[in-house]
PDB file of C-alpha atoms in Angstrom:
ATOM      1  CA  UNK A   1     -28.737  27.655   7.345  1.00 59.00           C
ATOM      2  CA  UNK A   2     -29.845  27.102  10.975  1.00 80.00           C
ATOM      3  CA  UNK A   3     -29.435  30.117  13.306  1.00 83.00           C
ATOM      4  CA  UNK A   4     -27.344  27.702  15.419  1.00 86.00           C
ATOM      5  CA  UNK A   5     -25.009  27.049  12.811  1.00 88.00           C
ATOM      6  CA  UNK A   6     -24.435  30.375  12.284  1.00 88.00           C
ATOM      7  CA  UNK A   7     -24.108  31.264  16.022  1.00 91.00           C
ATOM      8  CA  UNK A   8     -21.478  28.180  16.048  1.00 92.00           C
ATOM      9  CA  UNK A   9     -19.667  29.636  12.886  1.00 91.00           C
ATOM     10  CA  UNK A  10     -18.960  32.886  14.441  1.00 91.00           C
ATOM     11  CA  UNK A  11     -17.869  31.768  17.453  1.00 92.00           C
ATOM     12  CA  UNK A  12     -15.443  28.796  16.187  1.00 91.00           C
ATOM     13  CA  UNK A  13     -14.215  32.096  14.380  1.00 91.00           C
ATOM     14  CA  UNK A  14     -13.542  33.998  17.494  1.00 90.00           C
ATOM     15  CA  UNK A  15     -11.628  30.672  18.609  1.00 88.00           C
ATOM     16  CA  UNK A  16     -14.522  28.908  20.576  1.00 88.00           C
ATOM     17  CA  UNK A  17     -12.831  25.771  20.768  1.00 90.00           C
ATOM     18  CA  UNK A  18     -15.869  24.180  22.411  1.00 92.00           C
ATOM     19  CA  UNK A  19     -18.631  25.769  19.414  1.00 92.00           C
ATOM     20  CA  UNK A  20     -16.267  23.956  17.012  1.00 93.00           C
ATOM     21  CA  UNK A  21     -16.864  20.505  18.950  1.00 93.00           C
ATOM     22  CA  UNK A  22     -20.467  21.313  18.652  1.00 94.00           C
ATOM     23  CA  UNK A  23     -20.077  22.377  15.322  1.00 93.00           C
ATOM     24  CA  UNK A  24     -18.126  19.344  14.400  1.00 93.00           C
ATOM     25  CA  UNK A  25     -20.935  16.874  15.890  1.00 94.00           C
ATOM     26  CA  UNK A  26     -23.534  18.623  14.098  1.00 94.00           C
ATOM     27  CA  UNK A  27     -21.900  17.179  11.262  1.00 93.00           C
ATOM     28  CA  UNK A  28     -21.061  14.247  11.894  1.00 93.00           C
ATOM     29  CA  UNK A  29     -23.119  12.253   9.834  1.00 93.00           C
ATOM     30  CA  UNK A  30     -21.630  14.070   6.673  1.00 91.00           C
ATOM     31  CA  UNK A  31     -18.295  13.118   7.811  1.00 90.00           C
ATOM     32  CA  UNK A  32     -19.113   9.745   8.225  1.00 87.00           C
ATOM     33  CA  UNK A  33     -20.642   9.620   4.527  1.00 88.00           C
ATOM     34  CA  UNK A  34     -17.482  11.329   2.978  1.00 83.00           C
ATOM     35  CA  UNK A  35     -15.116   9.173   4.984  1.00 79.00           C
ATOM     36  CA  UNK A  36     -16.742   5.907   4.205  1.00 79.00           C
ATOM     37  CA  UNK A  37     -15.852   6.150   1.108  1.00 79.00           C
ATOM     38  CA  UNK A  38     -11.901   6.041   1.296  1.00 74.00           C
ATOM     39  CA  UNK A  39      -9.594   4.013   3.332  1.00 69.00           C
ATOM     40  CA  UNK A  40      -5.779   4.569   3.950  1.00 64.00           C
ATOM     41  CA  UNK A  41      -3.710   1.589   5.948  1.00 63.00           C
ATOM     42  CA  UNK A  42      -2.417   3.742   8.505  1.00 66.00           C
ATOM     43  CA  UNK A  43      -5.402   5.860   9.429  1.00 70.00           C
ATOM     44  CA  UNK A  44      -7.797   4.468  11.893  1.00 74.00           C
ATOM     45  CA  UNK A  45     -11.291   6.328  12.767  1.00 77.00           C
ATOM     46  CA  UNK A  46      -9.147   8.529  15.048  1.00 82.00           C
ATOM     47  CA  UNK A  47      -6.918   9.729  12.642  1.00 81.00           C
ATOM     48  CA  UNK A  48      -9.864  10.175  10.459  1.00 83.00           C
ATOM     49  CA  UNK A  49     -12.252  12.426  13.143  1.00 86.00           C
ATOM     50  CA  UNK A  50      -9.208  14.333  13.726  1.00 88.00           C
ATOM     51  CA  UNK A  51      -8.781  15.450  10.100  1.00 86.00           C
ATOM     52  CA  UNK A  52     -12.326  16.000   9.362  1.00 90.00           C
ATOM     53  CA  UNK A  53     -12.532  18.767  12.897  1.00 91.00           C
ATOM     54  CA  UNK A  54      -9.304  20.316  11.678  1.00 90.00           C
ATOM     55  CA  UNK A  55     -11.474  21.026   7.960  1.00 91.00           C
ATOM     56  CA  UNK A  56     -14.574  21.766   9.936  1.00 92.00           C
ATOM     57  CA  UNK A  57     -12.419  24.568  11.809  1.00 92.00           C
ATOM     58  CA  UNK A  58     -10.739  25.494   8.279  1.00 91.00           C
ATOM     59  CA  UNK A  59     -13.481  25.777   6.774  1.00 91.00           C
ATOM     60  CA  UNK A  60     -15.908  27.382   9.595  1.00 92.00           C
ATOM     61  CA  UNK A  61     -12.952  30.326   9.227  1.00 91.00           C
ATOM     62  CA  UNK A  62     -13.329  31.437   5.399  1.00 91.00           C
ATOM     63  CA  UNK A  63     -17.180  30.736   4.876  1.00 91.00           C
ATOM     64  CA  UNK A  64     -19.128  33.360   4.158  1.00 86.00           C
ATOM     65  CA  UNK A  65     -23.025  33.443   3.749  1.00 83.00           C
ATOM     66  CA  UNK A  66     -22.918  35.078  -0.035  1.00 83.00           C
ATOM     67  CA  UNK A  67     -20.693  31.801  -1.563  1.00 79.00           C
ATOM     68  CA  UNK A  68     -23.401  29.326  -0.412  1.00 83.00           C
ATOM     69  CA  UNK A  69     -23.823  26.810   2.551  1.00 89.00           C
ATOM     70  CA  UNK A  70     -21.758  25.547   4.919  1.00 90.00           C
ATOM     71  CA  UNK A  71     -22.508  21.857   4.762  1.00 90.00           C
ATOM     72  CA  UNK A  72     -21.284  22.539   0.447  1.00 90.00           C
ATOM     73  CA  UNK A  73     -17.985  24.128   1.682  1.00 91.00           C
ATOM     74  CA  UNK A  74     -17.423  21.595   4.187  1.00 91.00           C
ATOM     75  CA  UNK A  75     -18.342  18.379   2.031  1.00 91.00           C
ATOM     76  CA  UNK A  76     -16.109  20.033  -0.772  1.00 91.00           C
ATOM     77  CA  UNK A  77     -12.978  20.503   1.663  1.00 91.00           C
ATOM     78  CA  UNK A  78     -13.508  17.146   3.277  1.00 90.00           C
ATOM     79  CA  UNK A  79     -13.544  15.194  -0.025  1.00 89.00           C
ATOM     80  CA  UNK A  80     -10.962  17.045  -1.536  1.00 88.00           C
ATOM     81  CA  UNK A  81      -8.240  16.621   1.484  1.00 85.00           C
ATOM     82  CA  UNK A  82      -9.431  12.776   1.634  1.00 83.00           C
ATOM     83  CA  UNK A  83      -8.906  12.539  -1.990  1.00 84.00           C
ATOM     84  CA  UNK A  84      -5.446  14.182  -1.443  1.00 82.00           C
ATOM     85  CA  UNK A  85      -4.247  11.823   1.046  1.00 77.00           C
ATOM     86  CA  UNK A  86      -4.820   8.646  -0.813  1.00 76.00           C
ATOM     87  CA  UNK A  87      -3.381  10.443  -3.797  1.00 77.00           C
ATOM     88  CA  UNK A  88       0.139  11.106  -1.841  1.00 71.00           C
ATOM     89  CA  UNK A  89       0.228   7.688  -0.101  1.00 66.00           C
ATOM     90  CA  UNK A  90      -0.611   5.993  -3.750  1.00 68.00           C
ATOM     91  CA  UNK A  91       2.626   7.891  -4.928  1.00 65.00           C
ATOM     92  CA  UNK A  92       4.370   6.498  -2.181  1.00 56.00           C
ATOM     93  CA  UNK A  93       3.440   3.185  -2.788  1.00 55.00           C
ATOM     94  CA  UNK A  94       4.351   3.658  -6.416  1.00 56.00           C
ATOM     95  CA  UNK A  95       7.237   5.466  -5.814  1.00 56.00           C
ATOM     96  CA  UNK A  96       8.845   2.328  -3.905  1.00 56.00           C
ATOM     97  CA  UNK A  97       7.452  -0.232  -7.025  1.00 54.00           C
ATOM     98  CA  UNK A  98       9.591   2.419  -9.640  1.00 51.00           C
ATOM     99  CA  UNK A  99      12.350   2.410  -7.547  1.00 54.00           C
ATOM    100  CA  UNK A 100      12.983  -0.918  -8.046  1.00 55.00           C
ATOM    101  CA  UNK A 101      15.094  -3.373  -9.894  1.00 56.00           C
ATOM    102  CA  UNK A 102      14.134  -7.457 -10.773  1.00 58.00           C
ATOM    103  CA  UNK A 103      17.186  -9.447  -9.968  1.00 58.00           C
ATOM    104  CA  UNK A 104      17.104 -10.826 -13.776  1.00 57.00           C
ATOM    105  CA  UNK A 105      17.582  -7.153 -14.914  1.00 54.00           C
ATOM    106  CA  UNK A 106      20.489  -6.884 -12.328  1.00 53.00           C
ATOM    107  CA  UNK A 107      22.225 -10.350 -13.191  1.00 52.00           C
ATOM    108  CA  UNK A 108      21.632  -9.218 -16.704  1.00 52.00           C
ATOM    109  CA  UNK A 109      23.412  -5.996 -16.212  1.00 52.00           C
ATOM    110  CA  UNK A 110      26.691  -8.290 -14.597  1.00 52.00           C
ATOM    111  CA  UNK A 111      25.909  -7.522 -11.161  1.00 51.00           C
ATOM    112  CA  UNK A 112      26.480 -10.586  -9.532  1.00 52.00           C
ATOM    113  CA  UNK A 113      24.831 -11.497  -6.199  1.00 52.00           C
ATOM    114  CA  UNK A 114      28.549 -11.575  -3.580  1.00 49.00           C
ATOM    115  CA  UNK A 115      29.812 -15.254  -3.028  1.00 51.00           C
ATOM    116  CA  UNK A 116      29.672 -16.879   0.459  1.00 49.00           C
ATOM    117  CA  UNK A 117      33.306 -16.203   0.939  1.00 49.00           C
ATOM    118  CA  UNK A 118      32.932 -12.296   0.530  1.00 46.00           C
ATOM    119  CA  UNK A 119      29.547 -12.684   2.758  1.00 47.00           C
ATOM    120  CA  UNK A 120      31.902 -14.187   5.592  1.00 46.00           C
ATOM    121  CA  UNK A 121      34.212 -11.717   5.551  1.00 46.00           C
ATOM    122  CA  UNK A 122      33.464  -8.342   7.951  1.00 47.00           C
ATOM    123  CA  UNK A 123      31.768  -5.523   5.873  1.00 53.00           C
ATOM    124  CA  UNK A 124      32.996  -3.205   9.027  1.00 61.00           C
ATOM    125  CA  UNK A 125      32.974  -1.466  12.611  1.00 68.00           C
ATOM    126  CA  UNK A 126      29.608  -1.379  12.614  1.00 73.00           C
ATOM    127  CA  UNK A 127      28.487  -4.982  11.380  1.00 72.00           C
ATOM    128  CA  UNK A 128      31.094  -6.605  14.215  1.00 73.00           C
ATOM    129  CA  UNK A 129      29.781  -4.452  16.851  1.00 78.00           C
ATOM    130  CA  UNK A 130      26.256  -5.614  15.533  1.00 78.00           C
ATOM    131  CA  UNK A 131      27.562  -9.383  15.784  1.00 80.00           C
ATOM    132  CA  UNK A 132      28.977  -8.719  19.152  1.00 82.00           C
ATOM    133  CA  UNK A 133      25.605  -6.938  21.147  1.00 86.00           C
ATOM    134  CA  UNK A 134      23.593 -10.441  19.648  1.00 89.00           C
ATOM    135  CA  UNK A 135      23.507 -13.312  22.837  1.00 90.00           C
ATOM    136  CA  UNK A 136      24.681 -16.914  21.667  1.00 89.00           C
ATOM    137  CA  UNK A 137      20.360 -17.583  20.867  1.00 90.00           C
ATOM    138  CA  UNK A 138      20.574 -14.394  18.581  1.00 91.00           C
ATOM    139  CA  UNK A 139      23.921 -15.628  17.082  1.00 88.00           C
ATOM    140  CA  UNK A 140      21.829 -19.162  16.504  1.00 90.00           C
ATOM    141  CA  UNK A 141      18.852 -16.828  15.389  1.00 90.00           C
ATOM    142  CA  UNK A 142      21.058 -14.759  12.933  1.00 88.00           C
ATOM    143  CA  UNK A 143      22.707 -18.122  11.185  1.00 88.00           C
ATOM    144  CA  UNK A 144      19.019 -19.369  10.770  1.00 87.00           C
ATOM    145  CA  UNK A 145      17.859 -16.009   9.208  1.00 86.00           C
ATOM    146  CA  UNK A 146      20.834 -16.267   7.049  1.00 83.00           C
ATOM    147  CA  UNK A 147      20.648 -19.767   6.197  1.00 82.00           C
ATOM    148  CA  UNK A 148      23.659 -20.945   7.486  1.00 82.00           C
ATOM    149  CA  UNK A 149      21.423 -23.129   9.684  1.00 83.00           C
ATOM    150  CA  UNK A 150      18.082 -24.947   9.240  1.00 86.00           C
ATOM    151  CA  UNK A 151      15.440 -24.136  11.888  1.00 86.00           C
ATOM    152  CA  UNK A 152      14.803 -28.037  12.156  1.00 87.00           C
ATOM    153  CA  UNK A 153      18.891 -28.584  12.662  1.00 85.00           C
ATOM    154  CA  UNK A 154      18.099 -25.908  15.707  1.00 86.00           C
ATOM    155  CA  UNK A 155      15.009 -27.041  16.739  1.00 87.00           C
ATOM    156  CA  UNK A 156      16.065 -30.613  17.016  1.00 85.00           C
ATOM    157  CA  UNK A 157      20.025 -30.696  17.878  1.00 86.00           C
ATOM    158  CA  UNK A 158      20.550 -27.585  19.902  1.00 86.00           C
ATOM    159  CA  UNK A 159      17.571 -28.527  21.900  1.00 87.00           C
ATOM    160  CA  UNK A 160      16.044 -25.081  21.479  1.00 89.00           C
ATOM    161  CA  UNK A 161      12.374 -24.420  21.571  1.00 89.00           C
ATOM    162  CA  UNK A 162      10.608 -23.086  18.519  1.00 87.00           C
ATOM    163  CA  UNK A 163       9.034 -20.335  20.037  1.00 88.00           C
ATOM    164  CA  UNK A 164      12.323 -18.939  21.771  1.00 91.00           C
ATOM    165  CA  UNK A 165      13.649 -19.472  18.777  1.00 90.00           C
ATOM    166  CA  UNK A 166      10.966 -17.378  17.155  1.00 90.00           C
ATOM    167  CA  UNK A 167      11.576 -14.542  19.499  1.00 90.00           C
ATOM    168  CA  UNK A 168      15.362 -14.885  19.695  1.00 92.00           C
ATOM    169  CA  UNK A 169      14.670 -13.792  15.871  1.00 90.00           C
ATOM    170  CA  UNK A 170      12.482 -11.525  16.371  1.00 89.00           C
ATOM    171  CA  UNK A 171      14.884  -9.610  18.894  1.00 92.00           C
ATOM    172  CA  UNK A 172      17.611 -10.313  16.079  1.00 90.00           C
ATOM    173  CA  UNK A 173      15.684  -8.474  13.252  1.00 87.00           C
ATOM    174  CA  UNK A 174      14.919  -5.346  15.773  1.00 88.00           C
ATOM    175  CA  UNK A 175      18.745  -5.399  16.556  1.00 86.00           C
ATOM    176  CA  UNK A 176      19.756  -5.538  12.671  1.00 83.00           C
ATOM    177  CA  UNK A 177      17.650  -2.436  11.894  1.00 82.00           C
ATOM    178  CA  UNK A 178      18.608  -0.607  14.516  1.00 81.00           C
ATOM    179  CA  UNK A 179      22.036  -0.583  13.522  1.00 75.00           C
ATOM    180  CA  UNK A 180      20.724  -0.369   9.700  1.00 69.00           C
ATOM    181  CA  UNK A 181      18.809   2.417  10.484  1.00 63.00           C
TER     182      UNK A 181
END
């Protein structure tokens, strides 16, 4: 080990924050290595650099000369946490796959899907409030995400452009999870 490394150790350990951005670009080629080798959807580089200098600062804080060298601990800690968050966003994944049903298992089961009549009929408060906030385009929008209308019908008869049609929907969907969730 470098006497550098070690003078950037101690201090990161004293809470140096600046030693453990030095520290941290020191290794940065390691990082790079370790992190090339796994990729999560929702973490960008960013997310990734910021990880890796929180394990650099974890791991500046219990190393200790006698159990080896730094770059060891650090590679080890680094791998490990990547390997841990690809293992909890695979469960995730998974978790959503086992939690579901195919509609032949359901239909087989006598759940039936709800007739058009029962679909026209007010679920509650909440779903005529949700009908009542949409403009007469989202109303148009809504019967075209539910079917009740073709887009060409809309397109062609109601004189309405495709792409405000497009957004109309889009505006639509936002509103309908909102009140969802």
């Amino acid at each position: 080990m470098h006497a550098k490394e070690k003078r950037l150790i101690k201090q990161v350990k004293k809470g140096d924050d600046a030693a453990l951005e030095e520290l941290f670009a020191l290794y940065q080629p390691l990082v790079n290595k370790v992190l090339k080798g796994y990729y999560l959807r929702h973490y960008d580089q960013k997310d990734w650099q910021q990880e890796a200098m929180i394990i650099c600062y974890e791991a500046a804080m219990v190393y200790s000369e006698r159990k080896g060298n730094f770059a060891g601990l650090y590679k080890a800690k680094l791998t490990n946490h990547a390997r841990t968050l690809v293992r909890y966003h695979t469960a995730l994944r998974r978790r959503t796959y086992n939690n579901s049903i195919s509609l032949e298992r359901i239909n087989l089961q006598g759940i039936n899907e709800p007739k058009r009549s029962e679909l026209a009929i007010p679920i509650n408060d909440t779903y005529n409030n949700f009908v009542k906030s949409l403009s007469r385009l989202e109303l148009i929008a809504l019967l075209t995400i539910l079917g009740e209308m073709s887009v060409e019908y809309v397109i062609d008869q109601l004189n309405i452009g495709a792409t405000q049609l497009l957004r109309a929907r889009s505006r639509t969907i936002q509103k309908m999870r909102n009140v969802l969730f």
